[in-house]
PDB file of C-alpha atoms in Angstrom:
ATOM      1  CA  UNK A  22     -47.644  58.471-276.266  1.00 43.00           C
ATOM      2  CA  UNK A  23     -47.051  58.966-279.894  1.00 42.00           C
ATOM      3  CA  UNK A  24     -48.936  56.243-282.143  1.00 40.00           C
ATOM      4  CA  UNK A  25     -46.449  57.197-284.786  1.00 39.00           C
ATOM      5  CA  UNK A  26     -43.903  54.946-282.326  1.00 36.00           C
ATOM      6  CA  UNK A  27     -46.007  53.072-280.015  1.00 39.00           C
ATOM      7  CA  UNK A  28     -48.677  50.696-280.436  1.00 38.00           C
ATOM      8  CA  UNK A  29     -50.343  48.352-278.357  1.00 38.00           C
ATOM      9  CA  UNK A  30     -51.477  44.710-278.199  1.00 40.00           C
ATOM     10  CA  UNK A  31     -55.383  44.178-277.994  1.00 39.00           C
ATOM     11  CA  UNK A  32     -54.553  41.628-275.545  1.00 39.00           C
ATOM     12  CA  UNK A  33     -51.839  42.555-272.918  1.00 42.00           C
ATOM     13  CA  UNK A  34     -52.509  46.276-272.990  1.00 47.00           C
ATOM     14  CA  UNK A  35     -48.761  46.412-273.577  1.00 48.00           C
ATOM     15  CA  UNK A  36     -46.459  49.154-275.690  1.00 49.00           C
ATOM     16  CA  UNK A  37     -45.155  47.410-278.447  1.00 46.00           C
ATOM     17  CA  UNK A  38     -41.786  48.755-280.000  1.00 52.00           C
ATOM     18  CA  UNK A  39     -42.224  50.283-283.687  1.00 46.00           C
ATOM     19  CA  UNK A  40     -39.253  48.164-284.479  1.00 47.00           C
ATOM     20  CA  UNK A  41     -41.060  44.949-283.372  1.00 48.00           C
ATOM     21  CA  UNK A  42     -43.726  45.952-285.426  1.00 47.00           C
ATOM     22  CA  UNK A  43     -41.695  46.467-288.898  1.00 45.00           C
ATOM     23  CA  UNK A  44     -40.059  42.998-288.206  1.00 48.00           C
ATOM     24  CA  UNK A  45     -43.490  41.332-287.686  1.00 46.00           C
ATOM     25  CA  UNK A  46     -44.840  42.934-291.182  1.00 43.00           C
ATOM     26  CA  UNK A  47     -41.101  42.745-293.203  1.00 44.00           C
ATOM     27  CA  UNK A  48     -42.148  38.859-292.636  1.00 42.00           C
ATOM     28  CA  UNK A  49     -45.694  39.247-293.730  1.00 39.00           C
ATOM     29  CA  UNK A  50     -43.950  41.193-296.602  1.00 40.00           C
ATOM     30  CA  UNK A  51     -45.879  44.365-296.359  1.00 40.00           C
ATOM     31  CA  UNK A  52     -43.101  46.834-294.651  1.00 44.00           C
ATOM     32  CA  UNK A  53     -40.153  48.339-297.040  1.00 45.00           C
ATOM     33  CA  UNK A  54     -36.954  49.353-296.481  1.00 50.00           C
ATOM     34  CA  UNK A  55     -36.277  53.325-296.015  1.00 53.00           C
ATOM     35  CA  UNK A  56     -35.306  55.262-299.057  1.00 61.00           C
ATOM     36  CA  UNK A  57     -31.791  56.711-299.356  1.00 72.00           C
ATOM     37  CA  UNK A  58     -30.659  59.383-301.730  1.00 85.00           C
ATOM     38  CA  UNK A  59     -28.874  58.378-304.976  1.00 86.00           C
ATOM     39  CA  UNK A  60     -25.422  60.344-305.194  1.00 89.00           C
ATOM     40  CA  UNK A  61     -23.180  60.919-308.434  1.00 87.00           C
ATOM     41  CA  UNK A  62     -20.445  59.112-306.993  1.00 90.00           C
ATOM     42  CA  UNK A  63     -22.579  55.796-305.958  1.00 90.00           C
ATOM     43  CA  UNK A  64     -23.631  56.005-309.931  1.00 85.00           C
ATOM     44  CA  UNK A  65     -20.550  56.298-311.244  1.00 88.00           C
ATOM     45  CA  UNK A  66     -19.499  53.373-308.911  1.00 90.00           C
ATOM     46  CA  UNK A  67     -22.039  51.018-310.244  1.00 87.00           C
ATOM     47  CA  UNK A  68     -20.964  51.812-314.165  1.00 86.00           C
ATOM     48  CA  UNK A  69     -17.754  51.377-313.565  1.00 90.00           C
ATOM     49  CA  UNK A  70     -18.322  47.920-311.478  1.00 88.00           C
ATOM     50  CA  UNK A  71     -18.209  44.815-314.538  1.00 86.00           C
ATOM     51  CA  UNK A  72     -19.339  41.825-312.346  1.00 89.00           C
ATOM     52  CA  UNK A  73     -19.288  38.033-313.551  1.00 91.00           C
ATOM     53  CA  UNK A  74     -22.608  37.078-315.166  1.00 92.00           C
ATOM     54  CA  UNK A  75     -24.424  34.264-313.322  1.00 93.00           C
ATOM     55  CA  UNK A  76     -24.001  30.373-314.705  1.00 92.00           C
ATOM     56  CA  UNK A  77     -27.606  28.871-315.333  1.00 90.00           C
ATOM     57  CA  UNK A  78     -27.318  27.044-311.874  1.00 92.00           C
ATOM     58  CA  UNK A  79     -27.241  30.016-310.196  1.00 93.00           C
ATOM     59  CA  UNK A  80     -30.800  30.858-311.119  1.00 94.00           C
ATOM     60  CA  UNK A  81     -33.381  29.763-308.274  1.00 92.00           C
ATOM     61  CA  UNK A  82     -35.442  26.483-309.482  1.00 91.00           C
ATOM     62  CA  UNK A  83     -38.806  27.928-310.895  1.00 89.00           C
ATOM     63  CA  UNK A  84     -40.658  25.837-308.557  1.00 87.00           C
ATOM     64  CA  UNK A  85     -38.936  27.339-305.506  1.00 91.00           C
ATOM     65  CA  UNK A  86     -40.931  31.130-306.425  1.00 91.00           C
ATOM     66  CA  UNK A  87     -43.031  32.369-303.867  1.00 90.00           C
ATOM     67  CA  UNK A  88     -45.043  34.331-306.537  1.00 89.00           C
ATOM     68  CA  UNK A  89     -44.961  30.933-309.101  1.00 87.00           C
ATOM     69  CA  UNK A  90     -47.497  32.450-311.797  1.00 88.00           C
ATOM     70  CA  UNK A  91     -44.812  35.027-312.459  1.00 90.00           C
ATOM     71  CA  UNK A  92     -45.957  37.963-314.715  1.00 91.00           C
ATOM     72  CA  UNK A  93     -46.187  39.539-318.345  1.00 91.00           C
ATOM     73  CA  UNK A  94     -43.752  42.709-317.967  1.00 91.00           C
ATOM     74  CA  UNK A  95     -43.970  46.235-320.313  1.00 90.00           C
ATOM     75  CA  UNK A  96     -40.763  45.635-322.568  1.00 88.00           C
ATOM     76  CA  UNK A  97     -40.571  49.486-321.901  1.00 87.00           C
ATOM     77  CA  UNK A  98     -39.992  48.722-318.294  1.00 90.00           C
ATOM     78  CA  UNK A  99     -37.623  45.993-319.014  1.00 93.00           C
ATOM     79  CA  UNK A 100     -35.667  48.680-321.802  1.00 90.00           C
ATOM     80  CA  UNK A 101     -35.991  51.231-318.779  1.00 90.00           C
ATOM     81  CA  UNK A 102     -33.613  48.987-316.815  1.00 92.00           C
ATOM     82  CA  UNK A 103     -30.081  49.878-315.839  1.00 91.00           C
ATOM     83  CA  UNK A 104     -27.050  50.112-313.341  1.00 92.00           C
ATOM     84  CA  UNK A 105     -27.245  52.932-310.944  1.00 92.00           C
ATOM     85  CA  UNK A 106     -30.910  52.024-310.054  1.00 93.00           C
ATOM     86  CA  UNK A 107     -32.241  51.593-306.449  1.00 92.00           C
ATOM     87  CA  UNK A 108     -34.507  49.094-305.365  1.00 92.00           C
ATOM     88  CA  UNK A 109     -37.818  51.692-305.415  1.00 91.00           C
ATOM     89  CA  UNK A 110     -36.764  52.260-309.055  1.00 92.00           C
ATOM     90  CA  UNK A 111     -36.647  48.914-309.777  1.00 93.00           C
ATOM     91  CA  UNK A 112     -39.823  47.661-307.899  1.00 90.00           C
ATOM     92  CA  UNK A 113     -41.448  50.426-309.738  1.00 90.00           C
ATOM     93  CA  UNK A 114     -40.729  49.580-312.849  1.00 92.00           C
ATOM     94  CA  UNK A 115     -40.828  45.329-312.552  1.00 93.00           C
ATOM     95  CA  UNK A 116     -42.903  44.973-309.307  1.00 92.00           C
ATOM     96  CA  UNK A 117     -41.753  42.909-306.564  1.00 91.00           C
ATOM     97  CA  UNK A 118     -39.111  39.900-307.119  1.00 94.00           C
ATOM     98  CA  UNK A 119     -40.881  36.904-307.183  1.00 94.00           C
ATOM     99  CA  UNK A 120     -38.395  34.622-305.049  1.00 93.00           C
ATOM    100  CA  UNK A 121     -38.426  35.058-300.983  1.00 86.00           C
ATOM    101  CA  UNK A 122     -34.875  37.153-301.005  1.00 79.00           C
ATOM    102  CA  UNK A 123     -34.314  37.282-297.638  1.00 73.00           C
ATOM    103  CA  UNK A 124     -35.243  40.574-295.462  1.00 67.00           C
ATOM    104  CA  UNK A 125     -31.945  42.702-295.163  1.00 71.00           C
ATOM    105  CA  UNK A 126     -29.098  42.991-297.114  1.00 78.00           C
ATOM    106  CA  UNK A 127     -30.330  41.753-299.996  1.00 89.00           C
ATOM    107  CA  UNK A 128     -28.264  41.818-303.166  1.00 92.00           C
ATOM    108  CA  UNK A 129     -30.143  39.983-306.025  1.00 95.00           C
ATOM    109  CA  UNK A 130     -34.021  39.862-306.912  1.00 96.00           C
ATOM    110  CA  UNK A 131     -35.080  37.533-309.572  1.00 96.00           C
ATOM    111  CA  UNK A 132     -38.224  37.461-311.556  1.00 96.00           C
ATOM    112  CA  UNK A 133     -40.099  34.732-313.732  1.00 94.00           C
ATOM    113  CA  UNK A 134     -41.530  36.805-316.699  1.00 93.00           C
ATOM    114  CA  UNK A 135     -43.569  35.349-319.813  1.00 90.00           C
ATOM    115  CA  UNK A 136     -43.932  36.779-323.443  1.00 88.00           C
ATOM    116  CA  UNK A 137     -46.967  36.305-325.639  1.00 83.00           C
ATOM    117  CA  UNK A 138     -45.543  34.489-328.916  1.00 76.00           C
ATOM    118  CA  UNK A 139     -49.152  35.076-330.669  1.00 70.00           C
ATOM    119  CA  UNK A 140     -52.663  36.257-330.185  1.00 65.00           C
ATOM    120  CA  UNK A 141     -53.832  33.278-328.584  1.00 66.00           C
ATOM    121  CA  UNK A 142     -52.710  32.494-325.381  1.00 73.00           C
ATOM    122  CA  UNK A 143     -49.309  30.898-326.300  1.00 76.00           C
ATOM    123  CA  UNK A 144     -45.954  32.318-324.304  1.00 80.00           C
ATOM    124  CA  UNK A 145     -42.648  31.511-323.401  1.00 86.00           C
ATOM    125  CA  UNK A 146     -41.047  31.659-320.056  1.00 90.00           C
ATOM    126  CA  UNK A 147     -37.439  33.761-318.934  1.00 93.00           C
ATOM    127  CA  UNK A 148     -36.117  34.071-315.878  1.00 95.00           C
ATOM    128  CA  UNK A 149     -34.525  37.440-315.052  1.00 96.00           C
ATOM    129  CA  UNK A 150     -31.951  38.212-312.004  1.00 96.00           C
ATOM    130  CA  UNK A 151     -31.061  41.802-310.853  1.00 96.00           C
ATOM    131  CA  UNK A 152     -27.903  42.225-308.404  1.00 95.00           C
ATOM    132  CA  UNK A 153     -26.866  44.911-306.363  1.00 94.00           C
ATOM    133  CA  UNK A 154     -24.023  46.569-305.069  1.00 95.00           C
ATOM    134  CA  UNK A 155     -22.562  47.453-302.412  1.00 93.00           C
ATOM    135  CA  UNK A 156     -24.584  50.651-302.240  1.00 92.00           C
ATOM    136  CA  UNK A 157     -27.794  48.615-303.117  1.00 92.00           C
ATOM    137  CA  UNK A 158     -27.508  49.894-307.023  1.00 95.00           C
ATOM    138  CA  UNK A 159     -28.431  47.544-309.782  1.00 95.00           C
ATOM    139  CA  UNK A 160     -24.803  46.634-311.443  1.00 94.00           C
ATOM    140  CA  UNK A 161     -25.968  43.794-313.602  1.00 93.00           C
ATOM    141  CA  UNK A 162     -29.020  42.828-314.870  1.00 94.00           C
ATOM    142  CA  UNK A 163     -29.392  38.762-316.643  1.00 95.00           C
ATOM    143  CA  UNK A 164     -31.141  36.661-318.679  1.00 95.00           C
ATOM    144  CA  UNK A 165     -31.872  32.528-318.551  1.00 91.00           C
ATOM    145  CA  UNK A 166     -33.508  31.437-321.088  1.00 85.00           C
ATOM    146  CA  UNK A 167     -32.666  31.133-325.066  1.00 82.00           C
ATOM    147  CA  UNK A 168     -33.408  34.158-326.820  1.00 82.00           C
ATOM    148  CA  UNK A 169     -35.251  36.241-323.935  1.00 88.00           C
ATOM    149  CA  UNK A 170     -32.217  39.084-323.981  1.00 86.00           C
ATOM    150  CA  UNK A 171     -32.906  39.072-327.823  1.00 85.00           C
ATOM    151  CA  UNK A 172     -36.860  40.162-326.762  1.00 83.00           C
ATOM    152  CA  UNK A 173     -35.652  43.986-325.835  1.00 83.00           C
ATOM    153  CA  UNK A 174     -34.169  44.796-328.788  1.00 78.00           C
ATOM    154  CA  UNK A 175     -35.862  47.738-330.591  1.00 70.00           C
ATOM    155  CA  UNK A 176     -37.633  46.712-333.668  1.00 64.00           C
ATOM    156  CA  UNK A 177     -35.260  48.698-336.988  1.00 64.00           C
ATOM    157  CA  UNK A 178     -35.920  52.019-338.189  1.00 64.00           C
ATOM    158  CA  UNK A 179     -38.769  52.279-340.337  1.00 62.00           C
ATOM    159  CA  UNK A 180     -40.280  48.700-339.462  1.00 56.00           C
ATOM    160  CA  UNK A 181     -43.872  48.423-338.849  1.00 58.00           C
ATOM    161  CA  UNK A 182     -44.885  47.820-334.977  1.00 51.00           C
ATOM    162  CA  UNK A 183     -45.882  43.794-334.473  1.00 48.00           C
ATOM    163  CA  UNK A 184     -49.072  42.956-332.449  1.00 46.00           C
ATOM    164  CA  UNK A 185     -47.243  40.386-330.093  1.00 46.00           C
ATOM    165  CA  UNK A 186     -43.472  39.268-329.230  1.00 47.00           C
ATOM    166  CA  UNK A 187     -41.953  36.888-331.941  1.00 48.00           C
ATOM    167  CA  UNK A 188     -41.864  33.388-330.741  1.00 48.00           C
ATOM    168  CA  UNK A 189     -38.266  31.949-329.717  1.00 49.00           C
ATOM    169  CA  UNK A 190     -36.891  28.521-331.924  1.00 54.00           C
ATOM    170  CA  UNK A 191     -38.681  26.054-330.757  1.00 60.00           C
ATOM    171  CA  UNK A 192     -35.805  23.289-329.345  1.00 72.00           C
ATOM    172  CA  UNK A 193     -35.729  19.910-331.037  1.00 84.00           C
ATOM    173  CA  UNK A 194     -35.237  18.031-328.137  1.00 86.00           C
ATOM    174  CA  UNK A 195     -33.707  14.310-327.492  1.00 90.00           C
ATOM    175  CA  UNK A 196     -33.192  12.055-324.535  1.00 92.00           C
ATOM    176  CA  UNK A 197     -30.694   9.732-323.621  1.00 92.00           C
ATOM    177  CA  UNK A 198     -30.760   7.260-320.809  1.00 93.00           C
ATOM    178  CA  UNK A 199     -28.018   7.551-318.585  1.00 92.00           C
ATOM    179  CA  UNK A 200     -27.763   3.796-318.215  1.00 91.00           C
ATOM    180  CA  UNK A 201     -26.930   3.372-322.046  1.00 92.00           C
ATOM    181  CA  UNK A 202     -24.610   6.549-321.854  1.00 94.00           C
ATOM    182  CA  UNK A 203     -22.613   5.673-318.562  1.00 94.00           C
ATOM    183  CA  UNK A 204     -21.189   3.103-316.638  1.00 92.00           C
ATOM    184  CA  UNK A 205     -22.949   2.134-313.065  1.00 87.00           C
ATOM    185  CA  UNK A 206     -22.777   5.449-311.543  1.00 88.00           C
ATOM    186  CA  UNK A 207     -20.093   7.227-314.158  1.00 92.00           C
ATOM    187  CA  UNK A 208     -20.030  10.486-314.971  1.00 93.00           C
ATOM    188  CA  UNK A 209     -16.717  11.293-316.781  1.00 93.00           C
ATOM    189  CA  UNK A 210     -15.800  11.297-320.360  1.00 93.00           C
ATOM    190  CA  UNK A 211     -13.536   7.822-319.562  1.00 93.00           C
ATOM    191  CA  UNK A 212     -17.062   6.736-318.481  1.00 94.00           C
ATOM    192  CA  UNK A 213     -18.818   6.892-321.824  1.00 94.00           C
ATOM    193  CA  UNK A 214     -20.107   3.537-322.828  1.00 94.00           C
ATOM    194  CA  UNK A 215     -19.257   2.542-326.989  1.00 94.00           C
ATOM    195  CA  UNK A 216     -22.684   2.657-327.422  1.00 94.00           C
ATOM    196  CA  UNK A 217     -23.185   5.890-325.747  1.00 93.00           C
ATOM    197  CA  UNK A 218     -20.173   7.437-327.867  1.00 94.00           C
ATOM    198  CA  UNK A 219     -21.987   6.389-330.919  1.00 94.00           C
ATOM    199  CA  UNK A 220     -25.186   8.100-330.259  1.00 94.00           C
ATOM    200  CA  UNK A 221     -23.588  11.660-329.207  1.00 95.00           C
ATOM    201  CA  UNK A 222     -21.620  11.367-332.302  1.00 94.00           C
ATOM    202  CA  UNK A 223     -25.178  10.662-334.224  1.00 93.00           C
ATOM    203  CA  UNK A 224     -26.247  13.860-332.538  1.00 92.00           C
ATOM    204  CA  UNK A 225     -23.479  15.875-333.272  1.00 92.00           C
ATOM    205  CA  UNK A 226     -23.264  14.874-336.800  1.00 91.00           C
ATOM    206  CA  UNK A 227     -27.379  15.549-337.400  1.00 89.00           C
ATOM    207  CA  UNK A 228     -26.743  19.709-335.195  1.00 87.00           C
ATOM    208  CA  UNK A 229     -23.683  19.854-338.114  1.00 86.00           C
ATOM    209  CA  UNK A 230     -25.572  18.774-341.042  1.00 84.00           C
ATOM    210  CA  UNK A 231     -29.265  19.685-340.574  1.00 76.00           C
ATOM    211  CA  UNK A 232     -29.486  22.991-339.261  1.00 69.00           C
ATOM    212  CA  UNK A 233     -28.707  26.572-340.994  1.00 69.00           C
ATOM    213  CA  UNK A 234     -27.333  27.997-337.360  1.00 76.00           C
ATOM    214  CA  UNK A 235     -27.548  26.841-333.498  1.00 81.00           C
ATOM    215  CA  UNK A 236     -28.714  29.822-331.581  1.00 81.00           C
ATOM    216  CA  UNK A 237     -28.164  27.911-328.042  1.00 86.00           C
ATOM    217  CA  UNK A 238     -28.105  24.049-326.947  1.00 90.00           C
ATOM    218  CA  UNK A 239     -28.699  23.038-323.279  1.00 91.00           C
ATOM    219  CA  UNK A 240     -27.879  20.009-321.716  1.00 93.00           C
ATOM    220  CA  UNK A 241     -29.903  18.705-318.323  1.00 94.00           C
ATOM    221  CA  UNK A 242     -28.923  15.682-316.464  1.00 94.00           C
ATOM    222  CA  UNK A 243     -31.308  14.453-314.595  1.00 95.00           C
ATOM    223  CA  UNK A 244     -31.170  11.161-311.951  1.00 95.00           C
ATOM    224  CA  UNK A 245     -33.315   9.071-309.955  1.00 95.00           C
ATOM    225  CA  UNK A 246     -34.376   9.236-306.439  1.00 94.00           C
ATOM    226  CA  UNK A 247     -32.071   6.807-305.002  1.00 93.00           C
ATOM    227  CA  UNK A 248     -29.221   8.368-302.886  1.00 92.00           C
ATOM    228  CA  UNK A 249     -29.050  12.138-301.276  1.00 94.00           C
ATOM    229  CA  UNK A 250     -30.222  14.770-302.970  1.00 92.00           C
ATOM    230  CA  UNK A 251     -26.833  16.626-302.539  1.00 92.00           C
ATOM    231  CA  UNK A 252     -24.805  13.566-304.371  1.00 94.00           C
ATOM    232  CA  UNK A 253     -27.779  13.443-307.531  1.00 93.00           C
ATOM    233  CA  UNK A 254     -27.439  17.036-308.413  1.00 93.00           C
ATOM    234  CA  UNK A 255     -23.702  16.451-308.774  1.00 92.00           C
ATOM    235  CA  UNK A 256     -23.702  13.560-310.087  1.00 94.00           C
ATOM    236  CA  UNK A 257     -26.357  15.065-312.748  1.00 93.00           C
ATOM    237  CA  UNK A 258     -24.660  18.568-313.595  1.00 93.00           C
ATOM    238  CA  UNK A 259     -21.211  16.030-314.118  1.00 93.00           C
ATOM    239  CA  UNK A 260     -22.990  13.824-316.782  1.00 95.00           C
ATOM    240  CA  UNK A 261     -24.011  16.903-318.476  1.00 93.00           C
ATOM    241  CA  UNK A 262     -21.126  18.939-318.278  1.00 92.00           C
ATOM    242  CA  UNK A 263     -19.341  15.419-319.545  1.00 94.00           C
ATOM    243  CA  UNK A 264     -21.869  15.259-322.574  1.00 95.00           C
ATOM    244  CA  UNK A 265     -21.272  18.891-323.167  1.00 92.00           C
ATOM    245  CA  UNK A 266     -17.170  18.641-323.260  1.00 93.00           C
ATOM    246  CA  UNK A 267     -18.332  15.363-326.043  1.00 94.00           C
ATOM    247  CA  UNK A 268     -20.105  17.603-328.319  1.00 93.00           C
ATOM    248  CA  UNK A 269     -17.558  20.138-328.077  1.00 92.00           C
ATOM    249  CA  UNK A 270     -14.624  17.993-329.132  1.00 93.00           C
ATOM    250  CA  UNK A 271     -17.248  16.409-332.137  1.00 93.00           C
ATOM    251  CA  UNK A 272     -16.956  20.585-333.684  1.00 91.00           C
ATOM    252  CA  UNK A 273     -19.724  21.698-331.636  1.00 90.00           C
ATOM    253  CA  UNK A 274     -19.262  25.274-330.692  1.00 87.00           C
ATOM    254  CA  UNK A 275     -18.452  25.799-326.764  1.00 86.00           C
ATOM    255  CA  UNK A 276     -20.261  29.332-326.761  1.00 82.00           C
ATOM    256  CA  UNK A 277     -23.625  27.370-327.519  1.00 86.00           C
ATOM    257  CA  UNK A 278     -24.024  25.106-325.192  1.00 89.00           C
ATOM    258  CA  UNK A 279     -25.541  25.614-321.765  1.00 89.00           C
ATOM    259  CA  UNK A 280     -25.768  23.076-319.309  1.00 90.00           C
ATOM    260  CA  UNK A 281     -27.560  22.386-316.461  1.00 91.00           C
ATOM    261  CA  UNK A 282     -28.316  20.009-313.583  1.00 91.00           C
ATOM    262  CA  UNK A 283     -31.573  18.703-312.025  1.00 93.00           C
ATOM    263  CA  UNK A 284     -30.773  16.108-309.761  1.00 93.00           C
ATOM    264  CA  UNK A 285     -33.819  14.382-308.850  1.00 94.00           C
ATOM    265  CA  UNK A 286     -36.026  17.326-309.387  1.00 93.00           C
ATOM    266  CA  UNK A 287     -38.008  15.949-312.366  1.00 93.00           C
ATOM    267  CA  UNK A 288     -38.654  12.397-312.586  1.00 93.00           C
ATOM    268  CA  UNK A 289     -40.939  11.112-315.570  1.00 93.00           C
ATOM    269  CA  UNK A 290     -41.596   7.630-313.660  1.00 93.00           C
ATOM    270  CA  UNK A 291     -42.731   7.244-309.716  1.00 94.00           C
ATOM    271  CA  UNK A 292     -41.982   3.658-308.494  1.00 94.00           C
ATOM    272  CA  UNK A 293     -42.652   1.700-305.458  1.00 93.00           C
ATOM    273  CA  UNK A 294     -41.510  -1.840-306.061  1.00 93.00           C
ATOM    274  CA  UNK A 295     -39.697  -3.093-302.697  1.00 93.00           C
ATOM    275  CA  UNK A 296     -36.923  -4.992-304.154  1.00 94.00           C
ATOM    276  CA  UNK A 297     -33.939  -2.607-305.105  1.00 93.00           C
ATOM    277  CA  UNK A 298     -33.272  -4.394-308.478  1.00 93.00           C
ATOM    278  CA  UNK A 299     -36.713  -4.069-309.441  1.00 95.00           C
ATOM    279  CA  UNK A 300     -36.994  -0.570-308.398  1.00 94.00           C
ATOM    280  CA  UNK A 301     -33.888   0.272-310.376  1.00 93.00           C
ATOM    281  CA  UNK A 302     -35.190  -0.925-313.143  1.00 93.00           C
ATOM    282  CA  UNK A 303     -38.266   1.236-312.623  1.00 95.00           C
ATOM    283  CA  UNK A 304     -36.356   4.161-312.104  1.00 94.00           C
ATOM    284  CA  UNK A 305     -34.650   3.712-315.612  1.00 93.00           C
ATOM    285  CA  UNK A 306     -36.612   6.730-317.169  1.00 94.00           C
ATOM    286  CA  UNK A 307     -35.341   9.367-314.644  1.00 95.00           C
ATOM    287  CA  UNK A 308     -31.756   8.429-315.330  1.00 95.00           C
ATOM    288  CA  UNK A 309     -31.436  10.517-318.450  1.00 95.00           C
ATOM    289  CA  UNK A 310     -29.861  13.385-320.166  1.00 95.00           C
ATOM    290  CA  UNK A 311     -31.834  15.958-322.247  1.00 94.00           C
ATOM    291  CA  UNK A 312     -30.363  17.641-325.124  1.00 93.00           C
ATOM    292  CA  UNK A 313     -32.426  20.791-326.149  1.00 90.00           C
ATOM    293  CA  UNK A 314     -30.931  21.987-329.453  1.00 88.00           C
ATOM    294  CA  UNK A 315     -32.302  25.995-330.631  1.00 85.00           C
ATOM    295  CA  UNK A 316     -31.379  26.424-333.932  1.00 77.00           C
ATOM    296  CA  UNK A 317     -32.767  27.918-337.638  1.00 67.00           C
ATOM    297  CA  UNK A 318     -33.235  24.317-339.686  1.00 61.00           C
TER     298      UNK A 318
END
């Protein structure tokens, strides 16, 4: 029998179908996907396709990578990116996603990639998604992360070459407790406590006054353990999506801000009091909202 399509067990003596094989090493991740020839027509398909760009949520949580230490990528390989590529291309040029993506059909990869800001050991962190078409062409390519699309852009004419990446604004960044912003479990504008009002208008009043431009803000809400996780990343993405529509109506640009919501992802406190009141009270720290505010001051 050809060993080219039969193989056999070192412990039944039994034929063992190539197919079986494939399956058992797809999971190990060690067996690719066949090649398939790159027409005109399929390129001209996947310039002419204009998909939606992805909302920060729908970026996989950097904690669910498989590959979590990410990588530092060649900007050239990152330039070298475009629609019309298949997945060999793009695996050349970026190397493997770094998320489990499933094993067929697969129609976005998504990458953690750092930048050096210096010559010490400094960097900052982007994540960057890749979806497919239909015929398994890259038709958009995204950024999360203030100012990591900004990182490809050739340096002008005539400028001198820099030693390392430039680093991004660093955010001034403040937190509110949810339990001085909100009523007991609110999450809508109508739910905005006085006092809670007065500090977002603080806020807004200090992005207004004290900085030359905003470049990006982002706005997490976060909660405590307490409930299902389903109902506290809800419940979070609401507050911050509330606190988002505030600074908007208090002349905040709408373009700016980015919002996001980590449920109960990312507590700052653990608590193990047995009675509920004192445990809620414990809890206090996770119930917040984080304003991160990128801007030239």
């Amino acid at each position: 029998m050809n060993k080219l399509f039969q193989a056999k067990t070192s412990f039944t003596g039994r034929a063992v179908p190539l197919a079986a094989l494939c399956l058992a090493a797809l999971v190990a991740g060690g067996c690719a996907s066949p090649s398939h020839t790159i027409t005109p027509e399929m390129h001209a398909r996947a310039a002419s396709e204009n998909p939606a760009p992805p909302k920060d949520e729908d970026f996989p949580a950097l904690n669910s990578a498989k590959w979590e230490q990410g990588a530092f990528p060649s900007l050239e390989a990152l330039r070298a990116m475009r629609t019309g590529l298949g997945k060999d291309q793009v695996r050349n040029l970026l190397g493997h996603p770094h998320f489990r993506e499933g094993l067929g059909g697969v129609r976005e990869w998504n990458y953690i990639f750092h930048f050096r800001t210096g010559t010490g050991p400094e960097y900052i962190t982007c994540q960057y998604m890749v979806r497919f078409n239909a015929d398994v062409l890259t038709n958009g390519m995204y950024w999360k992360g203030p100012g990591c699309a900004d990182l490809l852009k050739p340096p002008p004419v005539g400028a001198k070459p820099v030693a390392a990446v430039q680093p991004a604004v660093v955010p001034a960044r403040t937190t509110l407790g949810a339990d001085g912003l909100f009523r007991f479990d609110g999450r809508s504008l109508a739910d905005l406590l006085p006092e809670g009002r007065r500090k977002l208008d603080a806020l807004a009043s200090d992005i207004k006054s004290s900085t030359k431009s905003v470049n990006a803000i982002r706005v997490t809400g976060h909660t405590d353990r307490l409930g299902t996780a389903t109902y506290n990343q809800a419940l979070s993405l609401a507050r911050a999506n509330t606190v988002r529509d505030y600074l908007v109506q208090s002349g905040i640009s709408a373009q700016t801000v980015q919002v996001q919501g980590k449920g109960e992802s990312e507590p700052k406190v653990q608590c193990t009091q047995t009675s509920r009141a004192a445990l809620i009270d414990c809890l206090a720290p996770n119930r917040r909202v984080e304003i991160e505010v990128f801007a030239e001051r």
